[in-house]
Tab-separated table of C-alpha atoms in Angstrom:
chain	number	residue	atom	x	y	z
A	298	UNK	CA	14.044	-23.087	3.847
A	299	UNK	CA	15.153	-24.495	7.302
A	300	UNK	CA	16.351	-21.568	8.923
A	301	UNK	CA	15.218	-17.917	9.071
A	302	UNK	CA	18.203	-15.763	7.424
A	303	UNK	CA	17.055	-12.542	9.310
A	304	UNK	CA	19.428	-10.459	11.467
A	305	UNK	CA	17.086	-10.526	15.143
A	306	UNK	CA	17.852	-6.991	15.613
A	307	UNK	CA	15.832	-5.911	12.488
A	308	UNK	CA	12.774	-7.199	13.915
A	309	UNK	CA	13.243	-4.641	16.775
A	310	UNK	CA	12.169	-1.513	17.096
A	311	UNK	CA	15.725	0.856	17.199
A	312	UNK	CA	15.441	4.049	18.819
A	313	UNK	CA	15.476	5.699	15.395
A	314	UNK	CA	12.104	4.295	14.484
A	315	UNK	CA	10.747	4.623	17.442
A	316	UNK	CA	11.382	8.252	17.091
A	317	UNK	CA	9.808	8.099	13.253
A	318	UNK	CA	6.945	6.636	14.753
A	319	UNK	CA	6.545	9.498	17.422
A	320	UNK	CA	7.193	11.971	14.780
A	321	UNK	CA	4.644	10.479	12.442
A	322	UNK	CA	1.796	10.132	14.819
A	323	UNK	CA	1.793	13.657	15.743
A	324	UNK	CA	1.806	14.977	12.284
A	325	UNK	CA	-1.002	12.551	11.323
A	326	UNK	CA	-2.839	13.065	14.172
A	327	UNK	CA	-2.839	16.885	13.028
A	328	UNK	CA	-3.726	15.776	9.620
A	329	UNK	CA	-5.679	12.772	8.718
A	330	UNK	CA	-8.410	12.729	11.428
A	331	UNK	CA	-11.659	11.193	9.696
A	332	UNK	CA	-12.985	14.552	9.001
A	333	UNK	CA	-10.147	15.576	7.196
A	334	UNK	CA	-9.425	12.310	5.012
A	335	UNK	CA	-12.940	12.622	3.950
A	336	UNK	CA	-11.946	16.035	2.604
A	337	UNK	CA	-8.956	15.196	1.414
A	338	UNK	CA	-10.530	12.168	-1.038
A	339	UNK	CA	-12.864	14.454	-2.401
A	340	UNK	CA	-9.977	16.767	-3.309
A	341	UNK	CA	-9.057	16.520	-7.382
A	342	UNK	CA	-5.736	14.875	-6.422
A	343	UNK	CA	-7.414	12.451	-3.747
A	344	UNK	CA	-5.200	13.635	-0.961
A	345	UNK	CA	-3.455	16.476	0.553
A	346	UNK	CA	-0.299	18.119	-1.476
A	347	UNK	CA	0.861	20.026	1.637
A	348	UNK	CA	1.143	16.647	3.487
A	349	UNK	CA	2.657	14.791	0.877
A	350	UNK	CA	5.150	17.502	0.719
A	351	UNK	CA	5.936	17.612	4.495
A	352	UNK	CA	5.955	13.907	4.826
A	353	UNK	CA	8.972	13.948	2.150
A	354	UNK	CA	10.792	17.160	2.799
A	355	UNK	CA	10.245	17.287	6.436
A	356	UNK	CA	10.690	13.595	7.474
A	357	UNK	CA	12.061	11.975	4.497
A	358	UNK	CA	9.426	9.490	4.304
A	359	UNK	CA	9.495	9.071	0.673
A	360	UNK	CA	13.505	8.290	0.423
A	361	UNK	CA	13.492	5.951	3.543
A	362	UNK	CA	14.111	2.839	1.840
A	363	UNK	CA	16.359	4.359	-0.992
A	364	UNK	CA	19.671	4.572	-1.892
A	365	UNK	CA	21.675	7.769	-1.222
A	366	UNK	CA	22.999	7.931	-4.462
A	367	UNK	CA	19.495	8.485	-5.693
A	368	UNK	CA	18.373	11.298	-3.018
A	369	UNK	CA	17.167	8.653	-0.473
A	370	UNK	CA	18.173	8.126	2.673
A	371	UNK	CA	19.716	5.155	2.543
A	372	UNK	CA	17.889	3.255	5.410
A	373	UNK	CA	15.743	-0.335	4.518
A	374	UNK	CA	12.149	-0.861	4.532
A	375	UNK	CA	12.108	-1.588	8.095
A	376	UNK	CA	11.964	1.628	8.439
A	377	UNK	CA	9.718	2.530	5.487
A	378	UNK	CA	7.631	-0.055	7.202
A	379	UNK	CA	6.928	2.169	10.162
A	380	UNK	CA	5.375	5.019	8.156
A	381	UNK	CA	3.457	2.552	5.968
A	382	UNK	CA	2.050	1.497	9.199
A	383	UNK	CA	1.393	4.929	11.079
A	384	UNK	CA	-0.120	5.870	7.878
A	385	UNK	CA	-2.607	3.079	8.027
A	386	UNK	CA	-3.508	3.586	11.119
A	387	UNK	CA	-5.157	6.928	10.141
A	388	UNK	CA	-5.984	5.898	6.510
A	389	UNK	CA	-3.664	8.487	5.053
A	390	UNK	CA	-4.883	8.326	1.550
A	391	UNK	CA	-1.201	9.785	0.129
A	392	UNK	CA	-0.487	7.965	-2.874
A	393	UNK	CA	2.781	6.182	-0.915
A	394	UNK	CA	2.009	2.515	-1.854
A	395	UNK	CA	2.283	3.247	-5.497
A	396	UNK	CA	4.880	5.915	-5.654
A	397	UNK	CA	7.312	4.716	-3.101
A	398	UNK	CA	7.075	1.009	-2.563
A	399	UNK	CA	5.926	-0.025	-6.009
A	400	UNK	CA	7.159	2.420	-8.291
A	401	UNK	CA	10.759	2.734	-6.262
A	402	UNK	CA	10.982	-1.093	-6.337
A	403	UNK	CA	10.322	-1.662	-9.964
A	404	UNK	CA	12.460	1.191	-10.752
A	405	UNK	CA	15.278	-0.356	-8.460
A	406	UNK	CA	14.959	-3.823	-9.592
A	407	UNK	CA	15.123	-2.977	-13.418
A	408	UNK	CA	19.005	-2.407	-12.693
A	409	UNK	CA	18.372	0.285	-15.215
A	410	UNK	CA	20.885	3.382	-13.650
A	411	UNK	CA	19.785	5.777	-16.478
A	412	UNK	CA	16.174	5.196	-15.089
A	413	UNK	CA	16.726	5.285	-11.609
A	414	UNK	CA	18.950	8.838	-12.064
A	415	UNK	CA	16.275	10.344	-13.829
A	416	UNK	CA	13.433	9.111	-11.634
A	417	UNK	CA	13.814	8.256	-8.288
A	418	UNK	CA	15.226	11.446	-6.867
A	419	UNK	CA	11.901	13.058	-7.781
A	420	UNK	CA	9.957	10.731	-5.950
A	421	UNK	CA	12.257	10.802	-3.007
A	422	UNK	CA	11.831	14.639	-2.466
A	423	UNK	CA	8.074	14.006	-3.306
A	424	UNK	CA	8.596	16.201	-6.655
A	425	UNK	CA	6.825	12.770	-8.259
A	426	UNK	CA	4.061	10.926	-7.552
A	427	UNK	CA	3.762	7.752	-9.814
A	428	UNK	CA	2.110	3.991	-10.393
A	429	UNK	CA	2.277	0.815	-11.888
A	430	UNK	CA	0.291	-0.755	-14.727
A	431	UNK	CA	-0.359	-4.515	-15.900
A	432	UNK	CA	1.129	-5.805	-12.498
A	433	UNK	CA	-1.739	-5.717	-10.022
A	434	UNK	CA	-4.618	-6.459	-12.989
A	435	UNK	CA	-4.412	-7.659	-15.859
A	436	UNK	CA	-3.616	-4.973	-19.189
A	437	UNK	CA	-3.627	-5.446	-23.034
A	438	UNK	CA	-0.993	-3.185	-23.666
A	439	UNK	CA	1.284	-2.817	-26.769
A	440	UNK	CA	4.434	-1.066	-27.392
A	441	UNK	CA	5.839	-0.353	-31.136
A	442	UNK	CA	8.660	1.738	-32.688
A	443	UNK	CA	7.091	4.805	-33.294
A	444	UNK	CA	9.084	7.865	-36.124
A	445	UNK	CA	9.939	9.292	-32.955
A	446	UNK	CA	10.660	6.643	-30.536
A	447	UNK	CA	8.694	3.530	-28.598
A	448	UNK	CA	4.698	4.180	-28.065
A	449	UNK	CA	2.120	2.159	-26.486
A	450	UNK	CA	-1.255	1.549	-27.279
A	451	UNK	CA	-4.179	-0.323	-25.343
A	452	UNK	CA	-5.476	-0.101	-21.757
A	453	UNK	CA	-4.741	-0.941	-18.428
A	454	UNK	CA	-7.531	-1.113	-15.932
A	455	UNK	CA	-7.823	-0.459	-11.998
A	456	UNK	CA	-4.132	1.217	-11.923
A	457	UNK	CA	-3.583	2.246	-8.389
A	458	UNK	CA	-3.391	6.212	-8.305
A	459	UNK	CA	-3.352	5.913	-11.929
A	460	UNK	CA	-5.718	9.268	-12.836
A	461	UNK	CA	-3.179	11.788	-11.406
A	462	UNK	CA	0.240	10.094	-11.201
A	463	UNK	CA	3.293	11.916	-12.573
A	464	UNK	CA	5.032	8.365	-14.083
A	465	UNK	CA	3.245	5.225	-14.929
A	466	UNK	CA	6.031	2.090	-15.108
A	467	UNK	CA	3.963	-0.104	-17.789
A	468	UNK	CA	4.289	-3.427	-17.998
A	469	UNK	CA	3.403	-3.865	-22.360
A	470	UNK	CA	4.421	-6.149	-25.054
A	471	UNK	CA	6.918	-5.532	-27.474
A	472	UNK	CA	8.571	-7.077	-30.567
A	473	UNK	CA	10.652	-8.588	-27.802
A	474	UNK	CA	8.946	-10.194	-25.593
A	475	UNK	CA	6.739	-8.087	-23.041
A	476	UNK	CA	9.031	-5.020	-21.089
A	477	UNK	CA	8.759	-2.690	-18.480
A	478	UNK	CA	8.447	0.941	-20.460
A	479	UNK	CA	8.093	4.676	-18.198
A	480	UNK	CA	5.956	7.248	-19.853
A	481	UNK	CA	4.882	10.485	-18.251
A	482	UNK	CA	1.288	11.638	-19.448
A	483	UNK	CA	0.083	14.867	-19.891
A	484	UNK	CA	-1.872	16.373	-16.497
A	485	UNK	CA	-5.507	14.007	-16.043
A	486	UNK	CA	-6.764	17.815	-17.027
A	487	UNK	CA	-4.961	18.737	-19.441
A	488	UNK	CA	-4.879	20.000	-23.021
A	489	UNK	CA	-7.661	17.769	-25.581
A	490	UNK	CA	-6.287	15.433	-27.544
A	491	UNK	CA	-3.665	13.417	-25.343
A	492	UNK	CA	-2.429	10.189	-26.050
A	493	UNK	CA	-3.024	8.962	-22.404
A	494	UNK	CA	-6.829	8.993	-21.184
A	495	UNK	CA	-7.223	7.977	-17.567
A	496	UNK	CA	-10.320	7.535	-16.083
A	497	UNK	CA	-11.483	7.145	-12.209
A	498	UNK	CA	-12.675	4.288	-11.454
A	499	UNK	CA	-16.144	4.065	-8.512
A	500	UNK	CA	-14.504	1.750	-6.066
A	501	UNK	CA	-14.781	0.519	-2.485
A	502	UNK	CA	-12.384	2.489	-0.924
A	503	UNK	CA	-12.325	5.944	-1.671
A	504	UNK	CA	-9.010	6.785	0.113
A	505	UNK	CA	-7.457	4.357	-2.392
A	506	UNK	CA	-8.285	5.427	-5.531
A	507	UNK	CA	-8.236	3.251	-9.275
A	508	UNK	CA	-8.133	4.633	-12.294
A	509	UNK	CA	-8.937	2.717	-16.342
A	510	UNK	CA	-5.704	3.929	-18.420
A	511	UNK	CA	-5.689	3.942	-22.124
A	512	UNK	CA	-2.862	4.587	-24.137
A	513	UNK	CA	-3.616	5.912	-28.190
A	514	UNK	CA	0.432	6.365	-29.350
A	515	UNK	CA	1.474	7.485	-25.842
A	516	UNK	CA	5.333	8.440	-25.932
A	517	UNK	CA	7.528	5.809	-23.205
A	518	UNK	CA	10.734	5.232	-22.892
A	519	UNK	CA	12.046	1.336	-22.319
A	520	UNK	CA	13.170	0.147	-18.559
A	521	UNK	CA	15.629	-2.312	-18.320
A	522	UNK	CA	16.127	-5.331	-20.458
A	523	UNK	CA	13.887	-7.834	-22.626
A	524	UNK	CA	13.282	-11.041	-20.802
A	525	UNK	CA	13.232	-8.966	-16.568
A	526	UNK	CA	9.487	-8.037	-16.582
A	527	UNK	CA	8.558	-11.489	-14.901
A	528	UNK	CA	10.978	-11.295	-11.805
A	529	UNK	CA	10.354	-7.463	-11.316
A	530	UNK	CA	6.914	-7.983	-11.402
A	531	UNK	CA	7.003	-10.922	-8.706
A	532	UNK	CA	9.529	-9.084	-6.496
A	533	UNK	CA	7.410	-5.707	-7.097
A	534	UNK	CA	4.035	-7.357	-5.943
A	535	UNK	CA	6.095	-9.232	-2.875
A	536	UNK	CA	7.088	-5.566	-1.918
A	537	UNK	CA	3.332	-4.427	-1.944
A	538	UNK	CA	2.102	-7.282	0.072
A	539	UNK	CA	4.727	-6.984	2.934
A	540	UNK	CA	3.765	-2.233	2.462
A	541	UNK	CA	-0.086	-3.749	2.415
A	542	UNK	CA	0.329	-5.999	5.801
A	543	UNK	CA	2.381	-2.804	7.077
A	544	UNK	CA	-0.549	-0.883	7.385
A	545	UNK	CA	-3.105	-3.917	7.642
A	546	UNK	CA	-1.448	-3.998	11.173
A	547	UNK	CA	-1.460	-0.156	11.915
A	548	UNK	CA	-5.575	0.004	10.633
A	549	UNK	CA	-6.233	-2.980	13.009
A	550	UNK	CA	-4.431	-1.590	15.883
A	551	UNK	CA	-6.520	1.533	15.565
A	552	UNK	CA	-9.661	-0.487	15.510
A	553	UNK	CA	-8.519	-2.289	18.506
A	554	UNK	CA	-7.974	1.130	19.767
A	555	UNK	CA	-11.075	2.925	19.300
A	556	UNK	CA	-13.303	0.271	20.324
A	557	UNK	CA	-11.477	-0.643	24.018
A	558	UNK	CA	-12.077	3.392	24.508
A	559	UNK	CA	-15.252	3.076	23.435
A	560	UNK	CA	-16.458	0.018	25.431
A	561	UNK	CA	-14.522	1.412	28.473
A	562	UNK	CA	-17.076	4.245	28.300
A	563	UNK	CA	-20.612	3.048	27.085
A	564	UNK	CA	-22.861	1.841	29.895
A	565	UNK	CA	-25.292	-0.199	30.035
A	566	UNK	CA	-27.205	-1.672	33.287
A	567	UNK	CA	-25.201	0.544	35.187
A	568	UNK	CA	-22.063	-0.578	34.054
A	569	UNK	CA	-19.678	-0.316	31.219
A	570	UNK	CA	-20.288	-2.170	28.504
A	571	UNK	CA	-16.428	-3.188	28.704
A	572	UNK	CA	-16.627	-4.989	31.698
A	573	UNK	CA	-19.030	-7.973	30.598
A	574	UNK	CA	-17.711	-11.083	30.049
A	575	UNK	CA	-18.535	-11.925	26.413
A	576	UNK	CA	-16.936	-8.459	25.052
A	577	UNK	CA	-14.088	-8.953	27.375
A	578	UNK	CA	-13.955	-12.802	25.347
A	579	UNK	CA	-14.544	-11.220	21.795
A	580	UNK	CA	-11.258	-8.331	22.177
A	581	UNK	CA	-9.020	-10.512	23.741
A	582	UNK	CA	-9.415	-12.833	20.500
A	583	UNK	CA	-9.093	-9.682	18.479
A	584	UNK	CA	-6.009	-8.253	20.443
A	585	UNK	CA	-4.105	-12.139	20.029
A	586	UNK	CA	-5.005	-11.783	16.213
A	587	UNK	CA	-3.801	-8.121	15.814
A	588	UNK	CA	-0.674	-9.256	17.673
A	589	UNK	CA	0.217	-12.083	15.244
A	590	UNK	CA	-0.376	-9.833	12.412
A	591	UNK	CA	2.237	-7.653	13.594
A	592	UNK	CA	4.494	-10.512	14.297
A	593	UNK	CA	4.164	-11.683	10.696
A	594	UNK	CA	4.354	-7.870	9.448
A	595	UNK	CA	8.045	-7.576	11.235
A	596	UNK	CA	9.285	-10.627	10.000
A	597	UNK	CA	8.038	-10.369	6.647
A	598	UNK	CA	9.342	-6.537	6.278
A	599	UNK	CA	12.532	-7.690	7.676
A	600	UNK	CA	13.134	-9.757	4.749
A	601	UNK	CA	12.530	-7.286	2.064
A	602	UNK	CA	14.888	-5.054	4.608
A	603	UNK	CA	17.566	-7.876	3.377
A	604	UNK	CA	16.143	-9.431	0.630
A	605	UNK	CA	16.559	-12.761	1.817
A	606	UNK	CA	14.893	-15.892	0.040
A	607	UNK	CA	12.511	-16.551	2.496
A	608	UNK	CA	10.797	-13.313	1.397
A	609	UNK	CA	7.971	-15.000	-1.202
A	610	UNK	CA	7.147	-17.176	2.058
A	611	UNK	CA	7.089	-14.301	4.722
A	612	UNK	CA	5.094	-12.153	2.108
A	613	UNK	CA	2.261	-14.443	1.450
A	614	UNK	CA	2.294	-15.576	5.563
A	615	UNK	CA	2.042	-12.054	6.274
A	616	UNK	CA	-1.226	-11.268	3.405
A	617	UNK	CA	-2.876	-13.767	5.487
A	618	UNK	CA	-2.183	-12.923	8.778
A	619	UNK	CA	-2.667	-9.308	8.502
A	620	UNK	CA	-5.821	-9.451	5.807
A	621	UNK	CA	-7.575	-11.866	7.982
A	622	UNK	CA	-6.750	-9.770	11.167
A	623	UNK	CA	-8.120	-6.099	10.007
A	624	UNK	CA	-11.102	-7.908	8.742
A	625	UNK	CA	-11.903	-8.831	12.299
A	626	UNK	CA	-10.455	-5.846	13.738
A	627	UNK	CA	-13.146	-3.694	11.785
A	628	UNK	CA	-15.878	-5.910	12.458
A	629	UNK	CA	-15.489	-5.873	15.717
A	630	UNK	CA	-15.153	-1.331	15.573
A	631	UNK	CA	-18.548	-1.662	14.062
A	632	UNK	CA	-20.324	-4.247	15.700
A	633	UNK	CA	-19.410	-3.295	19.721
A	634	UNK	CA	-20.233	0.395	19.016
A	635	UNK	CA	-23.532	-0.884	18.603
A	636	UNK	CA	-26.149	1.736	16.435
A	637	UNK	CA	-23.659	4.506	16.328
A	638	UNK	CA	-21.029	1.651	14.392
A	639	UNK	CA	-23.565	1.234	11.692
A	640	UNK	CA	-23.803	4.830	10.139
A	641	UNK	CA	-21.378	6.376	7.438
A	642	UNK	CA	-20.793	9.019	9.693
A	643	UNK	CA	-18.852	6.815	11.842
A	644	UNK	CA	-15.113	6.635	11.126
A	645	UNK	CA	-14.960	2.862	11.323
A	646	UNK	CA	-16.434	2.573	8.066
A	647	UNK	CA	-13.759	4.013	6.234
A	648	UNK	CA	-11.742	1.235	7.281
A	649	UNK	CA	-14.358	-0.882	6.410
A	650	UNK	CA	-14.059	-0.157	3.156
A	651	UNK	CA	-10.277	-0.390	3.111
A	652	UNK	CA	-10.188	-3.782	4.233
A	653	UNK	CA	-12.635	-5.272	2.131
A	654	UNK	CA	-11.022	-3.682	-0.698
A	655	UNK	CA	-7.767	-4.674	0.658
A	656	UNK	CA	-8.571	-8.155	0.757
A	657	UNK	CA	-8.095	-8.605	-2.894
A	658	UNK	CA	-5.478	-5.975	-4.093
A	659	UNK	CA	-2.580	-8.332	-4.534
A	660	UNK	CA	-4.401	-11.759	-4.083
A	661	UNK	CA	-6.841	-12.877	-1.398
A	662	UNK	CA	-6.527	-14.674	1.199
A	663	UNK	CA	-6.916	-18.127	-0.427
A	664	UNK	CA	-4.679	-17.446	-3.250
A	665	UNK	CA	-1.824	-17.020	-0.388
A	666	UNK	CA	-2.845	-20.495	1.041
A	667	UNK	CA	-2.643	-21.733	-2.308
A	668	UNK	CA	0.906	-19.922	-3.033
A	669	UNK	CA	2.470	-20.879	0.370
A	670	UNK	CA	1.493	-24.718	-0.338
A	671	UNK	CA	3.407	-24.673	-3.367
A	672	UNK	CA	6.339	-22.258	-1.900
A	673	UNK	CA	6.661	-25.028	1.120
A	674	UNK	CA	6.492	-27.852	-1.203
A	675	UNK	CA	3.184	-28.752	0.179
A	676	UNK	CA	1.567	-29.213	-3.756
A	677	UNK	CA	3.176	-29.317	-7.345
A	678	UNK	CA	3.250	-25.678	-7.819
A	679	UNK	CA	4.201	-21.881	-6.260
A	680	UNK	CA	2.282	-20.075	-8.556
């Protein structure tokens, strides 16, 4: 990799997203203030129907980054990127990393038309909301010819947006070698008796929610071919970590945010707290970090735009640049709003708890390091 095979123009900000952006921050900013994401977690479905509906019929969120011939819009995800990112900033807890980046991508890299016809027009117009299980943690997960068709037993744990998705893609193994099967289960409330118990999980971040799956004989339906599940489940998680640094950037720029408005006001001896010389030191560090996350966000959702090789590289560069950045970012929002920063009533621990939960979802921080040795030749291995 001695060049970087990205068109320059992607990594700038067209009118057209600019406009998204706009668009986006008003409706969020009607939305998703703190008061109302901590309603809208508590809600059965963990976020707010009416907004999931608007952000797809409305604004075509959903369908950004898919093709037309399956009721997207036919852009890239340098645009989807921009709504990932807005909807960080306010901690939109709408199930879109599972639905529309990983669902859509597995569903699109399966090559399997039958499946993408059936499926991904529903989660374009937001008719669907679905997940992925067995390729963020690990699942024991069988599937077996059923009288009636394939069915999978076993369980799959911490399944992002698993208790109340529409579609779970299932990563189980079969006669053949381990394959990518769709199943729909009955409602998380529905009749006693079905063949696909989910369970919430208690985790760190409530607007992201994690649910235990286990299937007894649930009906699915095959995806693709025998022998795919390994590349679609590499170029799936790749997709998640470039949505992930997406919003990484958009949480951290809101932290940045928050606390220059709030230092700017506070006073102390007579003077705002802004103006001394140590915070002045401690957010300009912040502000070069939050800036070279966003650097590494572009260039890494550039590549998935165009699905260049460099992606595995930009991906990983990006989970470290961005993770390591909202860390600081909300340390920082609680730390210089001093007593006030500390309670639960303050916003800034929501996103808090998103980063620290964050950290790990598709690796950590180290496992990138490790990765990006191996990708650059740097050791004897890219795994």
């Amino acid at each position: 990799m001695n060049r970087l095979d990205v068109d320059p123009a992607v990594l700038l900000e067209s009118e057209e997203r600019h406009q998204l952006r706009a668009v986006l921050r008003d409706l969020f900013a009607e939305s998703c203030g703190p008061e109302e994401v901590r309603k809208q977690v508590e809600s059965a479905r963990g976020h707010d129907q009416a907004l999931w509906a608007r952000l797809a019929g409305e604004i075509g969120v959903h369908g950004l980054a898919l093709p037309e011939e399956y009721g997207g819009g036919g852009y890239t995800f340098a645009e989807l990127a921009v709504a990932l990112e807005e909807a960080g900033r306010v901690l939109c807890p709408a199930p879109l990393l599972s639905t529309v980046v990983l669902t859509g991508h597995a569903l699109l890299g399966s090559g399997d038309r039958r499946a993408c016809e059936r499926w991904l027009p529903g989660i374009a117009s937001g008719a669907v909301t679905a997940t992925v299980a067995g390729f963020v943690q690990a699942a024991d997960v069988t599937a077996e010819r059923g009288p009636d068709g394939w069915v999978l037993r076993g369980e799959a744990d911490f399944v992002p947006d698993g208790e109340g998705a529409d579609l779970l893609l299932v990563v189980a193994r079969a006669p053949d070698g381990e394959r990518l099967f769709a199943c729909e289960p009955a409602p998380p409330h529905g009749t006693h008796g079905s063949t696909c118990e989910r369970t919430a999980r208690r985790v760190l971040d409530p607007t992201r929610r994690q649910a235990l799956v286990r299937f007894r004989g649930t009906p699915a339906e095959p995806v693709g071919e025998p022998g795919q599940v390994s590349g679609i489940v590499d170029a799936v998680l790749d997709a998640g970590r470039v949505a992930l640094a997406a919003e990484h950037v958009g949480g951290s720029a809101h932290a940045l945010d928050a606390t220059l408005d709030y230092v700017s006001q506070r006073t102390q001896f007579g003077r705002a707290i802004g103006s001394f010389q140590a915070v002045k030191h401690r957010l300009a560090d912040l502000l070069v970090e939050v800036e070279g996350a966003r650097s590494a966000s572009a260039y890494a959702s550039a590549c998935l735009a165009e699905w260049t090789p460099e992606l595995p590289v930009a991906a990983s560069a990006a989970a470290v640049a961005c993770t390591g950045a909202y860390r600081l970012a909300t340390t920082e929002y609680v730390q210089l709003h001093g007593g006030i920063g500390f309670t639960w009533e303050h916003p800034a621990h929501l996103y808090v708890r998103r980063a620290r939960a964050d950290e790990a979802l598709f690796g950590t921080a180290d496992d990138h390091r490790l990765r990006l040795a191996g990708l650059l030749g740097l050791t004897g291995t890219s795994d």
